XYZ file of C-alpha atoms in Angstrom:
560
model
C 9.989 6.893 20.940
C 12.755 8.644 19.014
C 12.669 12.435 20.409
C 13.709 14.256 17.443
C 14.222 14.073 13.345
C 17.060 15.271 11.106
C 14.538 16.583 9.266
C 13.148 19.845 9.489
C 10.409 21.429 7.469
C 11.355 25.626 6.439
C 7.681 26.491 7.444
C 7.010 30.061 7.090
C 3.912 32.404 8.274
C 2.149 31.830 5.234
C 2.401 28.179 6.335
C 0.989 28.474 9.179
C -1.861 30.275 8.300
C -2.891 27.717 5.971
C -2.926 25.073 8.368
C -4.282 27.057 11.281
C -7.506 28.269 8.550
C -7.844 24.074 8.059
C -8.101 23.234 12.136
C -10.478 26.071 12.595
C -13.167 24.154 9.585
C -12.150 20.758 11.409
C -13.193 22.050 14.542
C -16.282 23.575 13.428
C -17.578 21.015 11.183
C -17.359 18.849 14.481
C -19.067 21.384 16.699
C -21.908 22.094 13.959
C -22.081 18.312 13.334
C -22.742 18.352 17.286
C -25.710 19.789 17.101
C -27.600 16.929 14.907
C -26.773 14.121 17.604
C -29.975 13.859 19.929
C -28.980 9.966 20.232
C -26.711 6.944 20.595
C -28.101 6.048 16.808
C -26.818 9.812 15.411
C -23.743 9.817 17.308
C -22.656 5.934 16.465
C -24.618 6.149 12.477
C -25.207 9.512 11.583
C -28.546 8.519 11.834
C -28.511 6.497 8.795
C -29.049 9.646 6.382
C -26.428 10.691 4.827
C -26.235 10.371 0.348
C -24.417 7.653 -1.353
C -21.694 10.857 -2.502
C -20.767 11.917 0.615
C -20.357 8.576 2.298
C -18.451 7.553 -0.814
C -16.025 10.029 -0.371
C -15.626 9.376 3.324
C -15.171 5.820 2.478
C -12.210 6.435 0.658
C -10.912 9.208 2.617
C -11.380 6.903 5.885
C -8.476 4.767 3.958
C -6.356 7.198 3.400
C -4.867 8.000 6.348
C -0.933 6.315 7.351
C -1.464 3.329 5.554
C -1.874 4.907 2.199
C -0.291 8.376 2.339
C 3.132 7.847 4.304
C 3.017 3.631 4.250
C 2.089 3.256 0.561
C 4.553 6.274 -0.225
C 7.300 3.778 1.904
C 6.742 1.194 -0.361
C 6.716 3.089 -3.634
C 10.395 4.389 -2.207
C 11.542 0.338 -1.392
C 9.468 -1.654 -4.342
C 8.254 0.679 -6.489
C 5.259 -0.071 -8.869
C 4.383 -3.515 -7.630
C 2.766 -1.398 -4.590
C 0.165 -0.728 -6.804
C -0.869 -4.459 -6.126
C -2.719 -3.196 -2.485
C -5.140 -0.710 -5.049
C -5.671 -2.953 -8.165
C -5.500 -6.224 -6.314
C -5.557 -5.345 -2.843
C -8.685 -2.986 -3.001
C -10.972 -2.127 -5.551
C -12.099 -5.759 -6.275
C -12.991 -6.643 -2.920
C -14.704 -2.923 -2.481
C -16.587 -4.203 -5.424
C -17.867 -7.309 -3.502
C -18.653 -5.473 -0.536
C -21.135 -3.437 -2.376
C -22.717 -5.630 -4.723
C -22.659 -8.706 -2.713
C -22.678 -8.088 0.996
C -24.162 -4.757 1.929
C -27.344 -5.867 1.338
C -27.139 -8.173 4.297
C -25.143 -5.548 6.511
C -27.864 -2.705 5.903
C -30.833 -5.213 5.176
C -30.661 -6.660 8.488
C -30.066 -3.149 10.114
C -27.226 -4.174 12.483
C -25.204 -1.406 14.286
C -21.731 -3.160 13.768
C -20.092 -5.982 11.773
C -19.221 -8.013 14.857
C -23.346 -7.536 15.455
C -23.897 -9.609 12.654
C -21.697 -12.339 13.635
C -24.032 -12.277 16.803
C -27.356 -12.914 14.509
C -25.190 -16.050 12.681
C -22.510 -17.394 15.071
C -24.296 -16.317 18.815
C -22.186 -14.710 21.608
C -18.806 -16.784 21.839
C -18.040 -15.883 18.018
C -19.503 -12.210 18.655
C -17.352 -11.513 21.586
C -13.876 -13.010 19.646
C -14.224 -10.567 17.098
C -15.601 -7.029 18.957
C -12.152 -7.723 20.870
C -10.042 -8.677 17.906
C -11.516 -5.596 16.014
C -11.275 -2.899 18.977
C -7.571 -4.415 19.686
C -6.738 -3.819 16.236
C -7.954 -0.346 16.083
C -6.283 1.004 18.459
C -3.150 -0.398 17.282
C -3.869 1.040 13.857
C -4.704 4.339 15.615
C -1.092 4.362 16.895
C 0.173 3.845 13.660
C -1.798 7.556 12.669
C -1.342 9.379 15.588
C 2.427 8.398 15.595
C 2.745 9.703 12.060
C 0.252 12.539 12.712
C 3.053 13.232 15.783
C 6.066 13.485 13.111
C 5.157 16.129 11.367
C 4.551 18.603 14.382
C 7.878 17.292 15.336
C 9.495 17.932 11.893
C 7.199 21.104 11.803
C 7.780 22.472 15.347
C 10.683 20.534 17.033
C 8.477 19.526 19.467
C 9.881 16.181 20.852
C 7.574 13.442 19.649
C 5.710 12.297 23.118
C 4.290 15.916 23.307
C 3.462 16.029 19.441
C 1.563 12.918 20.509
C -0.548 13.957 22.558
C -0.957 17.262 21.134
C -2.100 15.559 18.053
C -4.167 12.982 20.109
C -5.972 16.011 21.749
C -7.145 17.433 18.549
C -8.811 14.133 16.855
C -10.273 13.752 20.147
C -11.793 17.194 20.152
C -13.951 16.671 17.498
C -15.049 13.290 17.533
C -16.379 13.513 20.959
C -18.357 16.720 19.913
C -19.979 15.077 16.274
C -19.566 11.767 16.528
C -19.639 9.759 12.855
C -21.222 12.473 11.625
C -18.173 14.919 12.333
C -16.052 12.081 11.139
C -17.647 11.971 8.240
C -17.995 15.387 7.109
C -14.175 16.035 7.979
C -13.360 12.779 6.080
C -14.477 14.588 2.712
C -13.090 17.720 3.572
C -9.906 16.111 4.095
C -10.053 13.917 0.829
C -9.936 17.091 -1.365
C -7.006 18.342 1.126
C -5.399 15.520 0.596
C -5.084 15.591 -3.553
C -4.850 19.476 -3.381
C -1.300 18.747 -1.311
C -0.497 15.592 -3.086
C -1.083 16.356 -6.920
C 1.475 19.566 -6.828
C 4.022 17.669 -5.090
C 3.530 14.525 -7.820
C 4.077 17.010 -10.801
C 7.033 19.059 -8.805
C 8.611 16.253 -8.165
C 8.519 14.690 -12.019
C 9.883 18.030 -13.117
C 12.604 17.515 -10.744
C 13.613 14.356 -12.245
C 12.766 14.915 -15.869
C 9.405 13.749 -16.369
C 8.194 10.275 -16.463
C 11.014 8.869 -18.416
C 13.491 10.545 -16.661
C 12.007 8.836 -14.108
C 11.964 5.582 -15.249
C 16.398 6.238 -16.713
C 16.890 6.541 -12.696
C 15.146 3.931 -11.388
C 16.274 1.397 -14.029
C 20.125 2.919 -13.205
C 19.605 3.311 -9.005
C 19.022 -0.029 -6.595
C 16.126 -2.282 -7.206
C 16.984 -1.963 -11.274
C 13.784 -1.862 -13.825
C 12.234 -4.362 -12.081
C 10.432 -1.864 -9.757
C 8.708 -0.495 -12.853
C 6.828 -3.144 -13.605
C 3.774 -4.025 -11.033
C 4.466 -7.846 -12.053
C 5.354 -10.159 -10.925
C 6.299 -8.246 -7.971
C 8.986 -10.876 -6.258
C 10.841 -8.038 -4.256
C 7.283 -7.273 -2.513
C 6.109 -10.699 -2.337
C 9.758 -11.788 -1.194
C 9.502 -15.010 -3.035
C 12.077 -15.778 -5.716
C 9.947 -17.613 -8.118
C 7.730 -15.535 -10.236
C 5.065 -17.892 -10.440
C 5.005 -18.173 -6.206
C 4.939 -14.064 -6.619
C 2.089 -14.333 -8.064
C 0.371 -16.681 -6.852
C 0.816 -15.196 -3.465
C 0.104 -11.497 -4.329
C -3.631 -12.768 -6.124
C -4.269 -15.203 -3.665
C -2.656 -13.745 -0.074
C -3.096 -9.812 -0.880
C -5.604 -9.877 -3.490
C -8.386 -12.316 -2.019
C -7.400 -13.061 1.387
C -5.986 -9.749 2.612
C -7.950 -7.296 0.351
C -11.597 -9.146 0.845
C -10.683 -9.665 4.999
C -10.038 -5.698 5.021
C -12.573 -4.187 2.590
C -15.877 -6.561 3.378
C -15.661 -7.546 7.269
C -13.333 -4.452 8.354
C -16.274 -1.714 10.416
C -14.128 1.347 9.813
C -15.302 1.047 6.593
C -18.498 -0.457 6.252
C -19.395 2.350 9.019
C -19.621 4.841 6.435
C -21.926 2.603 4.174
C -23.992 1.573 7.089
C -24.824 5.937 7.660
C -26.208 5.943 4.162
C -30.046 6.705 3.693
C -30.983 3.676 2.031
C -29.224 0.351 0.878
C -28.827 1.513 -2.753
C -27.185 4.706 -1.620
C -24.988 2.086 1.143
C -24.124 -0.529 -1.986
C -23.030 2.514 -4.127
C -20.478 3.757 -1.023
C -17.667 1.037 -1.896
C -18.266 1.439 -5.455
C -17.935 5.542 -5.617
C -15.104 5.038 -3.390
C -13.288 2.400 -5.559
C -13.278 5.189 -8.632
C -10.477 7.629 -6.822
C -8.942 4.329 -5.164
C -7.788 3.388 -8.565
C -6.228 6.887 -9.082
C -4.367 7.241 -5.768
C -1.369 5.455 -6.378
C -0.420 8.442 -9.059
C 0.256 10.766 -5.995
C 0.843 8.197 -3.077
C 3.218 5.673 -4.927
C 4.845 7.798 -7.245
C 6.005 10.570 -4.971
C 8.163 7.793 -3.150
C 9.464 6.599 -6.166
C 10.726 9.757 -7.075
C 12.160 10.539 -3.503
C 14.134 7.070 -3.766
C 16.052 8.792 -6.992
C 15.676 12.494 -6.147
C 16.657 12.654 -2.386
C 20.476 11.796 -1.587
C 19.683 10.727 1.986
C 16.714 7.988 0.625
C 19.266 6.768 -2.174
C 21.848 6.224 -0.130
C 19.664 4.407 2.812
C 18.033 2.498 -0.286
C 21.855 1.432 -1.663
C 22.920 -0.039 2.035
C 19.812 -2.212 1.902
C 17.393 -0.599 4.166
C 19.927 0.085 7.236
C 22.046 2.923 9.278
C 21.521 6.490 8.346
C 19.053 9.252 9.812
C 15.933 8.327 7.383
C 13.854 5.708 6.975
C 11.313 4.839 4.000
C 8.685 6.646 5.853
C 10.486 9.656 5.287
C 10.110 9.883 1.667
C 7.194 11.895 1.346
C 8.581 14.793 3.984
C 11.841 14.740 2.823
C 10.253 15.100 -1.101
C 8.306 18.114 0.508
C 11.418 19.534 2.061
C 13.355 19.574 -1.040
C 11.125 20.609 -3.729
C 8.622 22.565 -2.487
C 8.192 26.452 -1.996
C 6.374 28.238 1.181
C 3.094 28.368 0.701
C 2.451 24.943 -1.331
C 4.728 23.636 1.478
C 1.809 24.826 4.197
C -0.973 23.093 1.752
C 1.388 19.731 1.513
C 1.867 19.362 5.247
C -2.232 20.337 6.004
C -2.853 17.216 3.339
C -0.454 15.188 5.655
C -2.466 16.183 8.590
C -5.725 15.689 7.258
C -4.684 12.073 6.239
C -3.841 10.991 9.333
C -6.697 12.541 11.086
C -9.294 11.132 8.641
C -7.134 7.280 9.485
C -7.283 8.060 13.143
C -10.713 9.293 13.062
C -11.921 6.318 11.290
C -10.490 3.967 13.639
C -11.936 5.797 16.928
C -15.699 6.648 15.363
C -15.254 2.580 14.822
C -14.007 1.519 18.103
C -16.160 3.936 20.138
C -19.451 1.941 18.609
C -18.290 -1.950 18.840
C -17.109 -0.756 22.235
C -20.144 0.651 23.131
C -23.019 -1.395 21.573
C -20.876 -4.814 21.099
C -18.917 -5.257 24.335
C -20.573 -2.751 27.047
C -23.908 -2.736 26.272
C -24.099 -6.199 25.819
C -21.691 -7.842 28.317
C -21.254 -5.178 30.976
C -23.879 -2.499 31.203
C -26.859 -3.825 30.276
C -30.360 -2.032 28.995
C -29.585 1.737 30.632
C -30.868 4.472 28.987
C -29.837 5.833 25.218
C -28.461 8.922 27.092
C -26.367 6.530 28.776
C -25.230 5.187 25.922
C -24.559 8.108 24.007
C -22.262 9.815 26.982
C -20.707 5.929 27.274
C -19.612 6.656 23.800
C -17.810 9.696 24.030
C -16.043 8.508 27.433
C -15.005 5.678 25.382
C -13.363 7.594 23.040
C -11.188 9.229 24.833
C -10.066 6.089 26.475
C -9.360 4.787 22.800
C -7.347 7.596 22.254
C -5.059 7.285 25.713
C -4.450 3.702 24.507
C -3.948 5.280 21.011
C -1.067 7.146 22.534
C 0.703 4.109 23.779
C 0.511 2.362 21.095
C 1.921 4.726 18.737
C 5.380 3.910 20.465
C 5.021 -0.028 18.865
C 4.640 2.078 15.093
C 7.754 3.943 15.903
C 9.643 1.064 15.591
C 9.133 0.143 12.251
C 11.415 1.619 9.475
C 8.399 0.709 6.724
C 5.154 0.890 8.554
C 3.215 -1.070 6.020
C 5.126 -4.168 7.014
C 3.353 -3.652 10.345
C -0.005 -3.219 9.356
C 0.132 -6.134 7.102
C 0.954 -8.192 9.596
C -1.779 -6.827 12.236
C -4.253 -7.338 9.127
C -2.940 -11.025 9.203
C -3.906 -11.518 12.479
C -7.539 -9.852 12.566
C -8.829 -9.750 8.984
C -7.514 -13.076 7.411
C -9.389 -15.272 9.364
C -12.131 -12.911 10.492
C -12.965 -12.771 6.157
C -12.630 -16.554 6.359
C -15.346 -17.469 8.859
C -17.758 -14.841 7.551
C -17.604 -16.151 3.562
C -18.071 -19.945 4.841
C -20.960 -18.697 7.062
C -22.835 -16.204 4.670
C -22.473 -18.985 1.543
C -22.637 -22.185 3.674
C -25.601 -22.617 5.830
C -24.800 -25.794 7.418
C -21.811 -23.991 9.518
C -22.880 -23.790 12.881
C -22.381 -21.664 16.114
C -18.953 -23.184 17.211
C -17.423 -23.452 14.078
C -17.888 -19.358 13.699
C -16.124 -18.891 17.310
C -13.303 -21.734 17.205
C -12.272 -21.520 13.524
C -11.790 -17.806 14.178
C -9.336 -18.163 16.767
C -7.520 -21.175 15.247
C -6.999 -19.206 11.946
C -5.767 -15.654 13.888
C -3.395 -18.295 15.941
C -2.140 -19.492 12.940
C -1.374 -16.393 11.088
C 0.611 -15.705 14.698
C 2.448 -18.486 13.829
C 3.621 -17.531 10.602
C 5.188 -14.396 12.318
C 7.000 -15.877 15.089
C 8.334 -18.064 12.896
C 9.280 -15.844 10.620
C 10.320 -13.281 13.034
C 13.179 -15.937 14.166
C 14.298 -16.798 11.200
C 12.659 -20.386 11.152
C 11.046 -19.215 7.390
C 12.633 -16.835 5.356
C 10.342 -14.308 3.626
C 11.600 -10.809 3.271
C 9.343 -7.815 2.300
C 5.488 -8.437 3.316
C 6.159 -12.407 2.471
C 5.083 -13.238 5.994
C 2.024 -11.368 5.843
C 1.264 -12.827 2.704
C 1.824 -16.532 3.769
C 0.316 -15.755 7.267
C -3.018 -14.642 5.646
C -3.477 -17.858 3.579
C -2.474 -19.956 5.908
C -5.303 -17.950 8.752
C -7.653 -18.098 5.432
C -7.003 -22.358 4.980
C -6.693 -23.225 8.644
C -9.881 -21.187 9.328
C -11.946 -23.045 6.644
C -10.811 -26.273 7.600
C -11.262 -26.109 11.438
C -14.810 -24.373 10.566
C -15.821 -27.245 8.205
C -14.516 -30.426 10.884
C -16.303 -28.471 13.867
C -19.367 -28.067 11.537
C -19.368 -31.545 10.703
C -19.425 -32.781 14.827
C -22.198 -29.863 15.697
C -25.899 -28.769 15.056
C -26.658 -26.054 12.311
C -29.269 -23.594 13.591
C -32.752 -23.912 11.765
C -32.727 -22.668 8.408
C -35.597 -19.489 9.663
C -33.208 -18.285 12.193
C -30.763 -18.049 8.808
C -32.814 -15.913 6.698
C -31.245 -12.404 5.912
C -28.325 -13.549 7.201
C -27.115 -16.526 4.798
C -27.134 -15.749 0.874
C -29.088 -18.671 -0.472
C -32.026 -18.772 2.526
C -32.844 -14.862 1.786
C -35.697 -14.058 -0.857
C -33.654 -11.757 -3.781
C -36.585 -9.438 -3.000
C -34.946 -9.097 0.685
C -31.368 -8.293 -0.723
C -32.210 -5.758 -2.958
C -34.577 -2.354 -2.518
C -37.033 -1.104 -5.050
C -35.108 2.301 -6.542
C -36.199 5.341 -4.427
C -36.807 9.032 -5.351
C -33.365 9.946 -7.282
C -31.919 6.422 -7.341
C -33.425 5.768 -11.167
C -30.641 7.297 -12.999
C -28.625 4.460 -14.999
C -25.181 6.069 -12.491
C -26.901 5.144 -9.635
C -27.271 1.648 -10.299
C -24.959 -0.569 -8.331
C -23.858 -3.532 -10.767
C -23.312 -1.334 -13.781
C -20.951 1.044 -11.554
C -19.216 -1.853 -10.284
C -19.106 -3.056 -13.759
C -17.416 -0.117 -15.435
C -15.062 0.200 -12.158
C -13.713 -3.352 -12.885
C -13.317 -2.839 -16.315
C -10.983 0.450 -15.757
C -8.947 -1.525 -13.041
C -7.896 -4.308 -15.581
C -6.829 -1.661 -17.650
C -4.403 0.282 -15.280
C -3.267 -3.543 -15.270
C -2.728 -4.661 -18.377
C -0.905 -0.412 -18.810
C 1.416 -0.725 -16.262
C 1.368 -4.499 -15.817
């Protein structure tokens, strides 16, 4: 890892106090949080209690950790407003799905983990492929956060980055092992209102800076990338296809279905939070409360790195030479906006937003691995029936061993000049295919055991194949191309292989099927009778996702 940054932060006392005042509520919301786990089921669940609000906002605030504060700021500084694609293609549809279509069958059937339900459809050889693939990915994802957690105590402190690391490791740790979800949870929407009290000033500083929005728009239409990064399509520069109609094609089909609905619907960092929910109308409503600020985040993720592109002389001159040489990278663009514009004071409230973002990511991603660790892989392969105690102390022990990993993996994400090319790739790999076998299995009953296990791997070896090819220059896609074409070709190869194995093996009978395929389980059995509160016409899950649509196809059609 790179041990120090040209860029330094002017932090003053005032600074410090603000971000000192947010550690001390992080750390007690995870030692009060402490106190309500008595088992594995509060520690791993929260118990399943908490209301449809406050795992809504966690939801969305599990999201917003490096991939959407410093990656999606990245990509607003290199592409501009086609990186609203991963929000109004990328995210709220598929957020939609999960909770009208397939948390019914996630909390109906009362599993602890998403790679538990493959279990009650596919049996152990499919179960086992993805608890791996998932905890795998996590911690690679929880590199990507802690790395980027790591910069700003070393742009903050000078600390060199392998002790702002571990520093940073130390203090996620803390209070996950103490709460559990629960802690997790409760810092998650403390930290989403941290995170738009930092981001909003800086937004609106940093449009004053450049003259508002149209003296926004003069610069970017005069600087590299031309007016084309003002419109969100068709998007080629993203895409990296030349042809618009390719663009296109691959942004709806690659990022909007394949990509977006592998994440959103089969990804347990976030169905976690819907699965803690007190009852399946409050866990349908959790994607769909979150999808109403994920359509608003791009306004003070994306457009902050715009402006730094135009604003900051360092990020227009790495943007001119195409992406190379100089002391910044992409990531940068957000820190180097806060450097530049911002006063003592709001400077201490941006950098405690940038904190809280990559704890809530890194959070989200350990809460997740400890329990498919735990219940998934342990429980079922290694340790076998011990006590819930056991469990419950298995859990925190795994966590820290999550985060050592954690650690070493954050020196992969510090090789990457735009870390959303990485994490589109490692979402390639694990979600393509994983979103793949679980659609054919929940709609098709007559896919059987080995199709679940086999098509799974042949779809995440294809989308491996995409990047070694394209990683030696055999294909030529620049931008997030690859991870586009990787993820359709994992979604296709997946389908196919799952449909020829299907056709040479038995189905299981259709009553081992029921709750667990869509057109074998009674409506009665994926829906629940409205409890006490749940009446009111905002509570009800279709309309929500109904009016949440209709805004998104707005923002569109606005800045289409």
């Amino acid at each position: 890892m790179p041990q120090d940054s040209v860029l330094r932060l002017d932090a003053q006392a005032i600074d410090y106090i603000i971000i000192a005042t947010y550690f001390v509520f992080v750390l007690g919301i995870g030692y009060l949080a402490k106190r309500a786990v008595s088992n594995s089921l509060d520690f791993f669940l929260s118990g399943r209690s908490l209301p449809a609000w406050v795992t809504g906002l966690a939801f969305i605030s599990a999201n917003l950790g490096a991939i959407e504060i410093m990656g999606m700021s990245a990509n607003g500084a290199q592409y501009g407003m086609p990186t609203v694609h991963y929000f109004w293609i990328g995210a709220v549809p598929a957020m939609l799905f999960l909770g009208v279509v397939m948390m019914p069958f996630y909390y109906g059937s009362k599993v602890r983990s998403v790679p538990e339900f493959m279990l009650r459809r596919f049996g152990k050889p499919a179960h086992l492929v993805n608890a791996i693939s998932f905890a795998v990915a996590q911690v690679l994802i929880a590199g990507v956060n802690l790395f980027l957690l790591a910069t700003i105590v070393n742009v903050l402190l000078g600390w060199p980055i392998w002790v702002s690391v571990i520093v940073a490791a130390v203090i996620v740790l803390s209070y996950i092992t103490l709460g559990g979800l629960s802690a997790a949870i409760y810092n998650e929407v403390l930290q989403f209102f941290v995170i738009v009290a930092a981001l909003l000033p800086l937004t609106l500083v940093g449009l004053h800076k450049v003259g508002g929005w149209q003296g926004l728009v003069d610069k970017i239409s005069a600087g590299t990338g031309g007016p084309e990064q003002l419109s969100a399509w068709p998007g080629n520069e993203l895409s990296g296809f030349n042809s618009s109609f390719l663009s296109v094609v691959g942004l709806v089909f690659g990022l909007g279905f394949v990509l977006s609905f592998g994440y959103w619907t089969t990804n347990f960092v976030e169905v976690q939070r819907a699965m803690a929910s007190k009852n399946m109308s409050a866990a349908r409503r959790t994607p769909i409360i979150g999808s109403f600020p994920k359509m608003f985040i791009p306004f003070i993720v994306i457009i902050p790195g715009m402006i730094a592109a135009v604003a900051v002389p360092e990020l227009q001159q790495y943007k001119a030479n195409g992406g190379s040489g100089g002391e910044v990278t992409y990531n940068d663009a957000l820190l180097l906006l806060m450097r530049d514009l911002l006063p003592n004071g709001m400077l201490g409230l941006a950098i405690t937003g940038l904190l809280a973002s990559f704890m809530a990511g890194m959070a989200a991603n350990l809460s997740s691995f400890n329990t498919v660790m735990t219940y998934d892989l342990l429980e079922r392969y290694v340790i076998k029936d011990r006590s819930d105690e056991f469990y419950l102390k298995t859990g925190r022990w795994v966590t820290v061993g999550g985060t050592i990993v954690a650690i070493g993996t954050a020196a992969i994400a510090s090789g990457y000049s735009n870390l959303m090319d990485y994490l589109q790739q490692l979402f390639s790999f694990f979600n393509a295919p994983l979103f793949a076998t679980f659609i054919l299995g929940m709609f098709w009953k007559r896919m059987t055991a080995a199709a679940g296990w086999i098509g799974l791997v042949s779809g995440t070896a294809t989308a491996v194949l995409v990047f070694v090819l394209s990683e030696t220059g055999v294909i030529d896609l620049p931008g997030q191309g690859a991870s586009f074409v990787g993820a359709g070709a994992a979604f296709v190869v997946d389908i196919l292989v799952s449909v020829l194995v299907s056709s040479m093996t038995r189905a299981k009978q259709e009553s081992e099927l029921v709750g667990l395929v869509y057109s074998l389980t009674p409506k009665e059995q994926r829906t629940e009778a409205a409890g006490e509160g749940d009446h009111g016409w905002y509570r009800k899950p279709v309309l929500l996702a109904g009016i949440s649509l209709g805004l998104v196809v707005v923002l569109n059609i606005v800045f289409g």
